[in-house]
Amino acid sequence: MNHSLTPAARTDNGGPEPFGVRLTGVLLVLGTFLLPLKFGSLAVMPDASGFLDVSWAAWSIISWPAHTFGIFSGLLLLAALFGCGLPHRRGWGTVSALLWTAGLPLAALLGGRGTPDFVFGAVSHFFAVGAFAGGAALLFSRAPRWWRPAVIALAAGVLLTCLCGTYQYFIGMAATRAYVAQQQAEGVRINPVILARLADNRVYGPMVSCNALAGFLLLGAPVAVLCAVRAGDHFEPKRLSRIVLGTGVFLLTIGVLALTRSRGAFVCAAVAGTGWLLDRKLSLAVRWWIAGMLLLLLGAGAFYVHQSERGFLSTGERADYLRTSLYMVRHHPLGAGWGAFYHTHQRIKRSGSDESARDPHDLIASFSAQCGIPGGLLAAAALLVPLAGMWKLRRRGRWYKAGFWSCTALTLHLLMDIGIHIPATLAALILVELAVLLPNDQEAPHPASGTWRNVRMAALLLIGIAAAGANGWWLAGEYAFGNLSALVQPQDGEMIRYSRNHPEAVLAAYGECLRFRPWSAYPPWLAGDYFWEAGELSAARGFYDAALARDPDQAALHWRLALLAAKEGDTGSAQFHRRKAHTLFPAHPLYRIKP
């Protein structure tokens, strides 16, 4: 079949397209375009829930928190389920779609006995990823032509993200920093987290994780360049148009990737690029020369990193993450639950910093450590099986080769850096994989039985409802927590004066948080901070105790109770909580017990 990037006007069989298929296609194309800009949390401020004191509708529209993606993907799957029906196909694409749609949510559920905050957040996120995969799979199986506009939409979103990032880097953030400096000069208290973000001079640094953006561009840049080259066919002279458009997009995307200063992404790009070169028909001498150049490049990069300010500190941290993951797998082969890595790593980490990673920065290690060996195997299969299918197809044309090597680069990044909780990262990876694999799957010789068909229908329906419902519930809780944060840690002078004089407003916001997250330690923790600053130590202790009951291994809460007890003159209680904080996080500089 024709697998170019030129969109077809009708369905592959030439017949008219049902409304349900068109609706699903439009939803997928729109959502794919918005992945890096909104749904992916790459171009918005993650702290916006506490930064913007606005109504629910305005807050959700302005900030588009990451869990908005889950609502969209759940609705996408439901639309695809009723608009496209269940396919009768078999092949690498079908297996890959099954692993992403059902395997990853199942793996996430295996970590369900952990800390409730972590459990609900992780499970709702991976159900959202599975729903997106299921919606794309049903659409591409029923109407394969839709993979083309979806890929073009992804490329358009990448280009707009890079253009916005270039403007932000050279113009936008300078104005923002000047405004914040003016606010500080007028006596307005600015959250230290916001100030730290504003001091980050990397592209999008104040608003996103630059490492996550770099990983996304590892996949997005090749796709955008290929689309630009194909777009050159519509202009004369074609050869010159391809060169101009392709080179321009390449320089833009690679320039923004460089401005992220993500060393791990550079390594992944170098390795995948070398693999792409070695996969061509070249002489043995040229292959050895390319391999030698890669080693030379990596050596030069290592020397540069060694001479830089941070050196290999982050590399050592990541090695420590993997050591903690192996420790957890050895002691909890069936999984310790979501959030266990956060607490375990604090207890056994070797570096003497107050950094407390919530994830080992490796998708397979994250699932293996917290969801057990079965969860790790499911996550590994979801990552590697699609690559195996794409490897077999890579010589069929430019799209196949670009798809395989860009997915390889992002997969390497997922095994060494962050990104698994950023929707745009996994969703874009899944989209490209299914766009390559599913149109090449064969029709099954016999339709599925009625019973098996009903089971599949029920499972997909459940995944779609769970993705939309769980993420909607999480989003409502996030908004309530944002309102509480705005009162406890206000960003402007007027709110500071209001919150100091209205503790009843804090209690009302706290009660609203408990409606959505009664299990969470963070609302009482935040309320305790408020009453601590207000000088009401008895009320603060009550909230801290409530938070500790929900998360007994939280070292920071024990430290707060130690300080509070010392202030009240309760030496015994202060020593107990100080020792407990040190036991839970011995490497933290503040929690060390002095002889």
XYZ file of C-alpha atoms in Angstrom:
595
model
C 0.000 0.000 0.000
C 1.062 3.624 -0.448
C 2.723 4.681 2.810
C 3.776 8.213 1.928
C 3.004 11.275 4.021
C 0.511 12.648 1.485
C -3.011 12.417 2.992
C -5.602 10.418 1.096
C -8.963 11.994 0.373
C -11.104 8.954 1.151
C -10.918 5.656 2.976
C -8.491 3.055 1.710
C -11.253 1.020 0.077
C -12.625 4.111 -1.686
C -15.964 4.132 0.131
C -17.523 6.954 2.134
C -16.330 7.301 5.692
C -18.856 6.921 8.541
C -19.390 9.896 10.818
C -18.019 8.023 13.843
C -14.738 7.383 12.052
C -14.429 11.016 10.964
C -15.198 12.230 14.496
C -12.559 9.948 15.977
C -10.051 11.034 13.333
C -10.642 14.722 13.992
C -10.292 14.177 17.746
C -7.026 12.289 17.307
C -5.560 14.883 14.928
C -6.544 17.758 17.221
C -5.238 16.022 20.333
C -1.997 15.064 18.625
C -1.388 18.658 17.592
C -1.975 19.780 21.186
C 0.229 17.080 22.726
C 3.399 19.168 23.132
C 1.559 22.480 23.462
C -1.072 21.672 26.072
C -1.825 18.048 26.916
C 1.832 17.175 27.268
C 2.565 19.760 29.970
C 5.609 20.790 27.948
C 4.608 24.405 27.298
C 2.712 25.286 30.470
C 3.772 25.945 34.053
C 3.191 22.835 36.223
C 2.776 25.011 39.331
C -0.035 26.989 37.722
C -2.667 25.488 40.046
C -1.199 27.508 42.915
C -0.013 30.422 40.816
C -3.310 31.363 39.168
C -6.073 32.365 41.586
C -8.965 32.054 39.152
C -12.140 30.094 38.563
C -12.191 26.420 37.662
C -12.976 27.064 33.997
C -10.311 29.760 33.541
C -7.690 27.732 35.423
C -8.277 24.571 33.405
C -8.255 26.456 30.092
C -5.161 28.538 30.883
C -2.940 25.937 32.496
C -4.217 22.674 30.933
C -2.763 20.424 33.674
C -1.284 17.096 32.599
C -4.326 15.108 33.733
C -6.462 16.991 31.195
C -4.886 14.563 28.745
C -6.552 11.661 30.548
C -10.028 13.125 30.065
C -9.331 13.659 26.381
C -7.840 10.206 25.806
C -10.713 8.504 27.609
C -13.241 10.301 25.400
C -11.114 9.470 22.348
C -11.221 5.768 23.148
C -14.975 5.825 23.742
C -15.505 7.655 20.445
C -13.303 5.156 18.619
C -14.977 2.203 20.272
C -18.453 3.208 19.141
C -17.415 4.968 15.923
C -14.861 2.513 14.530
C -15.743 -0.802 16.123
C -13.365 -3.655 16.914
C -10.831 -4.641 14.223
C -10.113 -8.129 12.901
C -6.366 -7.814 12.375
C -3.223 -9.556 13.468
C 0.430 -8.611 13.335
C 3.054 -6.523 15.086
C 0.805 -3.469 15.258
C -2.065 -5.344 16.887
C 0.229 -6.875 19.513
C 1.849 -3.503 20.191
C -1.546 -1.812 20.541
C -2.647 -4.518 22.984
C 0.462 -4.046 25.129
C 0.092 -0.265 25.284
C -3.693 -0.268 25.715
C -4.124 -3.053 28.264
C -0.633 -4.210 29.275
C 0.606 -0.896 30.662
C -2.543 -0.158 32.743
C -2.405 -3.729 34.076
C 1.241 -3.241 35.013
C 0.328 0.016 36.773
C -2.406 -1.718 38.775
C 0.181 -4.160 40.150
C 1.604 -1.253 42.149
C -1.740 -0.473 43.771
C -0.724 -1.204 47.354
C 1.624 1.774 47.691
C 1.173 5.322 48.970
C -2.340 6.434 47.878
C -1.223 9.741 46.348
C 1.311 7.993 44.165
C -0.987 5.085 43.352
C -3.911 7.175 42.162
C -1.679 9.527 40.182
C 0.267 6.756 38.436
C -2.708 4.496 37.702
C -4.833 7.337 36.319
C -1.919 8.487 34.140
C -1.149 5.089 32.639
C -4.829 4.389 32.027
C -4.844 7.676 30.092
C -1.860 6.526 28.028
C -3.581 3.191 27.394
C -6.785 4.920 26.323
C -4.881 7.085 23.841
C -3.207 3.995 22.413
C -6.542 2.195 22.159
C -8.249 5.097 20.390
C -5.426 5.456 17.851
C -5.307 1.691 17.281
C -9.026 1.360 16.599
C -8.938 4.296 14.175
C -5.848 3.146 12.257
C -7.244 -0.390 12.010
C -10.602 0.747 10.653
C -9.384 3.671 8.489
C -5.583 3.447 7.968
C -5.507 6.724 6.008
C -5.836 8.697 9.267
C -2.260 7.952 10.295
C -1.051 10.558 7.789
C -2.927 13.622 9.097
C -2.139 12.491 12.663
C 1.594 12.427 11.944
C 1.398 15.783 10.145
C -0.436 17.216 13.180
C 2.332 15.913 15.436
C 4.943 17.614 13.231
C 2.956 20.866 13.283
C 2.763 20.755 17.085
C 6.516 20.160 17.286
C 7.227 23.135 15.015
C 4.948 25.479 16.952
C 6.494 24.333 20.234
C 9.971 25.073 18.863
C 8.927 28.482 17.518
C 7.355 29.415 20.856
C 10.437 28.130 22.665
C 12.731 30.259 20.509
C 10.646 33.376 21.224
C 10.504 32.560 24.925
C 14.254 31.983 25.158
C 15.330 35.199 23.469
C 12.483 37.606 24.340
C 9.678 36.342 26.580
C 11.531 35.304 29.724
C 13.556 38.532 29.872
C 10.312 40.478 30.198
C 8.987 38.029 32.803
C 12.135 38.281 34.917
C 11.982 42.092 34.765
C 8.352 42.016 35.929
C 9.131 39.696 38.854
C 12.073 41.894 39.878
C 9.741 44.895 39.898
C 7.238 43.002 42.055
C 9.962 42.106 44.540
C 11.116 45.724 44.665
C 7.562 46.708 45.627
C 7.615 44.243 48.515
C 5.600 41.417 46.959
C 6.679 37.992 48.210
C 7.375 35.546 45.385
C 7.374 31.789 45.925
C 11.003 30.504 46.028
C 10.034 27.715 43.613
C 8.942 30.313 41.060
C 12.176 32.269 41.573
C 14.248 29.136 41.079
C 12.411 28.390 37.851
C 12.895 31.918 36.570
C 16.645 31.600 37.176
C 16.790 28.630 34.789
C 18.025 30.007 31.467
C 17.405 26.915 29.370
C 14.677 26.931 26.739
C 11.320 26.613 28.510
C 13.412 26.110 31.654
C 11.126 28.086 34.005
C 8.026 26.203 32.841
C 8.914 22.606 32.030
C 11.437 19.867 32.537
C 13.972 20.540 29.806
C 15.004 16.893 29.872
C 11.431 15.833 29.133
C 11.199 18.335 26.275
C 14.531 17.096 24.896
C 13.275 13.520 24.931
C 10.121 14.536 23.098
C 12.188 16.301 20.417
C 14.263 13.163 19.867
C 11.141 11.709 18.272
C 9.467 14.896 17.092
C 12.406 16.450 15.240
C 12.899 13.623 12.674
C 9.152 13.405 12.071
C 8.923 17.176 11.547
C 11.921 17.169 9.178
C 10.456 14.317 7.117
C 7.104 16.097 6.865
C 8.898 19.275 5.759
C 10.793 17.361 3.070
C 7.576 15.786 1.823
C 5.901 19.204 1.829
C 8.566 20.343 -0.624
C 6.906 18.179 -3.285
C 4.127 20.767 -3.494
C 6.465 23.549 -4.609
C 8.629 24.031 -7.665
C 11.451 23.298 -8.077
C 10.803 20.249 -5.904
C 14.406 19.339 -5.155
C 15.305 22.831 -3.976
C 12.060 23.119 -1.988
C 12.795 19.874 -0.174
C 16.295 21.053 0.714
C 15.165 24.480 1.923
C 12.197 23.282 3.982
C 13.968 20.243 5.373
C 17.082 22.192 6.348
C 15.079 25.002 7.942
C 13.016 22.649 10.098
C 16.115 20.634 10.991
C 17.971 23.730 12.204
C 14.947 24.965 14.181
C 14.242 21.677 15.973
C 17.875 20.767 16.582
C 18.547 24.310 17.801
C 15.795 24.075 20.411
C 17.021 20.592 21.372
C 20.491 22.068 21.937
C 19.049 24.878 24.074
C 17.584 22.293 26.472
C 21.198 21.365 27.374
C 20.071 17.801 28.044
C 23.219 15.696 27.970
C 21.323 12.415 28.090
C 19.281 13.406 25.032
C 22.479 14.270 23.145
C 23.842 10.786 23.863
C 20.594 9.157 22.676
C 20.627 11.259 19.500
C 24.253 10.348 18.805
C 23.673 6.626 19.332
C 20.476 6.523 17.240
C 22.034 8.663 14.504
C 25.054 6.366 14.340
C 22.754 3.363 14.140
C 20.906 4.999 11.249
C 24.190 5.547 9.399
C 25.468 2.021 10.053
C 22.162 0.610 8.808
C 22.885 1.963 5.327
C 24.735 0.046 2.629
C 28.288 1.086 3.427
C 31.683 -0.534 3.194
C 33.247 -2.118 6.261
C 35.904 0.604 6.431
C 33.281 3.357 6.449
C 31.322 1.545 9.161
C 34.418 1.349 11.354
C 35.104 5.021 10.723
C 31.555 5.959 11.793
C 31.811 3.824 14.920
C 35.142 5.452 15.746
C 33.670 8.915 15.288
C 30.867 8.021 17.717
C 33.399 6.931 20.339
C 35.401 10.111 19.743
C 32.250 12.237 20.055
C 31.205 10.517 23.278
C 34.723 10.885 24.652
C 34.809 14.594 23.825
C 31.396 15.016 25.419
C 32.529 13.181 28.545
C 35.592 15.451 28.818
C 33.389 18.538 28.434
C 30.966 17.298 31.081
C 33.855 16.546 33.434
C 35.128 20.102 33.059
C 31.700 21.684 33.505
C 30.273 22.947 36.781
C 28.057 19.945 37.567
C 30.332 17.310 36.062
C 28.949 13.799 36.356
C 26.811 14.494 39.413
C 23.557 13.766 37.584
C 25.074 10.585 36.105
C 25.992 9.433 39.592
C 22.472 10.198 40.784
C 20.987 8.082 38.012
C 23.301 5.206 38.835
C 22.107 5.517 42.424
C 18.481 5.354 41.204
C 19.201 2.059 39.461
C 20.931 0.710 42.583
C 17.804 1.515 44.604
C 15.627 -0.131 41.939
C 17.684 -3.329 42.052
C 17.484 -3.289 45.847
C 13.709 -3.046 45.680
C 13.376 -5.814 43.098
C 15.530 -8.075 45.251
C 13.511 -7.422 48.407
C 10.067 -7.012 46.787
C 9.975 -9.149 43.613
C 6.202 -8.725 43.389
C 6.385 -4.968 43.882
C 6.392 -2.586 46.811
C 3.759 -0.240 45.366
C 3.779 3.203 43.791
C 5.647 5.690 45.935
C 7.881 3.024 47.463
C 10.829 4.188 45.384
C 10.459 7.712 46.784
C 10.711 6.491 50.376
C 13.215 3.668 49.789
C 15.633 5.867 47.863
C 15.636 8.404 50.700
C 16.689 5.674 53.121
C 19.540 4.146 51.102
C 20.761 6.847 48.705
C 24.492 7.509 48.772
C 24.747 11.121 47.645
C 24.597 13.668 50.437
C 21.922 15.951 49.003
C 18.357 16.794 49.949
C 17.129 15.651 46.502
C 14.361 13.072 46.796
C 13.525 11.561 43.413
C 10.024 10.211 42.970
C 11.012 7.952 40.085
C 14.205 6.149 38.944
C 14.113 7.998 35.592
C 13.784 4.683 33.748
C 10.417 3.302 32.644
C 11.312 -0.368 33.055
C 13.125 0.200 36.369
C 10.192 2.244 37.662
C 7.689 -0.517 36.976
C 10.040 -3.279 38.143
C 10.800 -1.581 41.453
C 7.256 -0.543 42.327
C 5.036 -3.004 40.435
C 7.294 -6.042 40.686
C 8.953 -8.212 38.087
C 5.622 -8.911 36.265
C 4.999 -5.171 35.952
C 8.538 -4.599 34.712
C 8.168 -7.330 32.089
C 4.915 -5.816 30.815
C 6.508 -2.372 30.599
C 9.552 -3.814 28.806
C 7.321 -5.624 26.324
C 5.345 -2.434 25.627
C 8.608 -0.615 24.870
C 10.514 -3.260 22.937
C 7.941 -5.298 20.990
C 6.944 -2.350 18.739
C 10.622 -1.686 17.999
C 11.052 -5.309 16.948
C 8.176 -4.964 14.477
C 9.467 -1.633 13.175
C 12.946 -3.129 12.673
C 11.507 -5.608 10.203
C 9.827 -2.804 8.214
C 12.560 -0.179 8.336
C 13.858 -0.759 4.781
C 10.510 -0.099 3.073
C 10.987 3.661 2.786
C 11.949 6.909 4.473
C 8.944 6.976 6.763
C 9.653 3.495 8.095
C 13.314 4.242 8.703
C 12.653 7.645 10.278
C 9.928 6.137 12.470
C 12.155 3.312 13.696
C 15.226 5.374 14.523
C 13.306 8.254 16.124
C 11.378 5.788 18.308
C 14.674 4.081 19.146
C 16.164 7.399 20.285
C 13.168 8.191 22.505
C 13.101 4.641 23.909
C 16.763 4.988 24.910
C 15.864 8.270 26.593
C 13.026 6.607 28.508
C 15.590 4.168 29.892
C 17.946 6.834 31.212
C 15.999 10.016 31.885
C 12.625 11.364 32.946
C 9.525 11.556 30.824
C 7.203 8.666 31.644
C 4.749 10.924 33.499
C 4.664 13.515 30.713
C 1.724 12.533 28.462
C 3.274 13.940 25.277
C 6.302 11.667 25.573
C 4.581 8.287 25.627
C 1.592 9.393 23.521
C 3.823 10.624 20.676
C 5.895 7.437 20.841
C 2.767 5.285 20.656
C 1.307 7.334 17.798
C 4.389 6.943 15.595
C 4.744 3.246 16.378
C 1.122 2.459 15.546
C 1.243 4.670 12.432
C 4.108 2.536 11.146
C 2.869 -0.891 12.225
C -0.934 -1.036 12.109
C -1.483 -0.201 8.393
C 0.719 -3.208 7.601
C -1.178 -5.714 9.726
C -3.178 -8.365 7.917
C -6.882 -9.102 8.187
C -7.522 -12.028 10.520
C -8.776 -15.134 8.660
C -11.710 -15.559 11.031
C -13.597 -12.937 13.068
C -13.404 -13.232 16.844
C -16.133 -15.180 18.596
C -19.022 -13.325 20.134
C -17.831 -13.991 23.697
C -14.272 -12.816 23.048
C -15.602 -9.786 21.202
C -17.787 -8.831 24.159
C -14.848 -9.246 26.549
C -12.710 -6.935 24.414
C -15.515 -4.414 24.143
C -16.048 -4.421 27.928
C -12.321 -4.091 28.625
C -11.908 -1.120 26.269
C -15.048 0.500 27.635
C -13.682 0.125 31.155
C -10.303 1.615 30.187
C -11.965 4.605 28.509
C -14.288 5.305 31.431
C -11.481 4.810 33.963
C -9.155 7.176 32.072
C -11.717 9.972 31.785
C -13.252 9.483 35.238
C -10.066 9.016 37.264
C -8.271 11.911 35.612
C -11.328 14.147 35.946
C -11.469 13.343 39.656
C -7.738 13.964 40.024
C -8.052 17.267 38.173
C -10.823 18.447 40.494
C -8.651 17.538 43.479
C -5.704 19.371 41.945
C -7.795 22.494 41.549
C -8.950 22.284 45.175
C -5.360 21.794 46.316
C -4.314 24.760 44.179
C -6.837 26.971 45.981
C -5.446 25.826 49.323
C -1.905 26.514 48.101
C -2.923 30.008 47.002
C -4.023 30.763 50.573
C -1.081 29.143 52.357
C 1.600 30.276 49.883
C 0.058 33.368 48.216
C 1.805 35.051 45.304
C 0.590 38.650 45.676
C 0.355 41.168 48.465
C -3.424 41.395 48.535
C -3.792 37.632 48.926
C -1.130 37.624 51.661
C -3.121 40.157 53.699
C -6.359 38.265 53.111
C -5.032 34.814 54.019
C -3.408 36.048 57.228
C -6.723 37.395 58.501
C -9.049 34.609 57.329
C -8.063 31.198 58.738
C -11.645 30.073 58.126
C -10.968 30.362 54.380
C -7.989 28.024 54.795
C -10.131 25.517 56.699
C -12.836 25.694 54.013
C -10.255 25.109 51.247
C -8.805 22.253 53.298
C -12.225 20.633 53.616
C -12.710 20.923 49.856
C -9.402 19.111 49.309
C -10.525 16.254 51.535
C -13.631 15.798 49.375
C -11.439 14.652 46.497
C -8.345 13.328 48.277
C -9.281 12.100 51.758
C -6.272 9.762 51.708
C -3.693 12.422 50.826
C -1.078 13.662 53.261
C -0.490 16.906 51.404
C -3.636 18.933 52.315
C -3.136 18.525 56.105
C 0.598 19.070 55.604
C -0.103 22.380 53.865
C -2.716 23.416 56.449
C -0.206 22.631 59.194
C 2.315 24.956 57.553
C -0.281 27.735 57.556
C -1.090 27.450 61.262
C 2.614 27.075 62.084
C 3.300 30.458 60.478
C 0.230 31.873 62.215
C 1.717 30.846 65.591
C -1.051 28.351 66.426
C 1.255 25.449 67.257
C -1.412 23.155 68.697
C -3.492 23.371 65.505
C -0.362 22.877 63.392
C 0.540 19.729 65.327
C -2.920 18.302 64.764
C -2.652 18.756 61.021
C 0.888 17.343 60.926
C -0.256 14.285 62.882
C -3.125 13.811 60.428
C -0.686 14.025 57.514
C 1.693 11.576 59.171
C -1.131 9.089 59.702
C -1.640 9.087 55.926
C 2.067 8.832 55.068
C 4.078 7.530 58.074
C 7.371 7.397 56.143
C 7.438 11.094 55.245
C 10.705 12.366 56.743
C 9.826 16.028 56.202
C 6.760 15.680 58.443
C 8.814 14.159 61.264
C 11.272 17.031 60.919
C 8.475 19.596 61.207
C 7.130 17.855 64.308
C 10.648 17.831 65.784
C 10.982 21.583 65.292
C 7.503 22.171 66.689
C 8.191 20.036 69.775
C 11.503 21.821 70.376
C 9.743 25.175 70.187
C 7.241 23.996 72.816
C 10.022 22.661 75.058
C 9.132 18.973 74.603
C 12.698 17.633 74.336
C 11.757 13.944 74.287
C 9.292 14.289 71.430
C 11.731 16.510 69.525
C 14.494 13.908 69.789
C 12.147 11.103 68.730
C 10.980 12.863 65.580
C 14.502 14.085 64.760
C 15.831 10.509 64.966
C 12.899 9.289 62.879
C 13.562 11.904 60.176
C 17.233 10.907 60.122
C 16.365 7.214 59.870
C 14.008 7.808 56.957
C 16.361 10.184 55.118
C 19.891 9.883 56.584
C 21.600 11.695 53.680
C 19.564 14.895 54.083
C 21.858 17.628 55.453
C 19.202 19.016 57.818
C 18.215 15.668 59.288
C 21.684 14.528 60.329
C 22.023 13.914 64.056
C 24.948 15.856 65.436
C 27.130 14.096 68.030
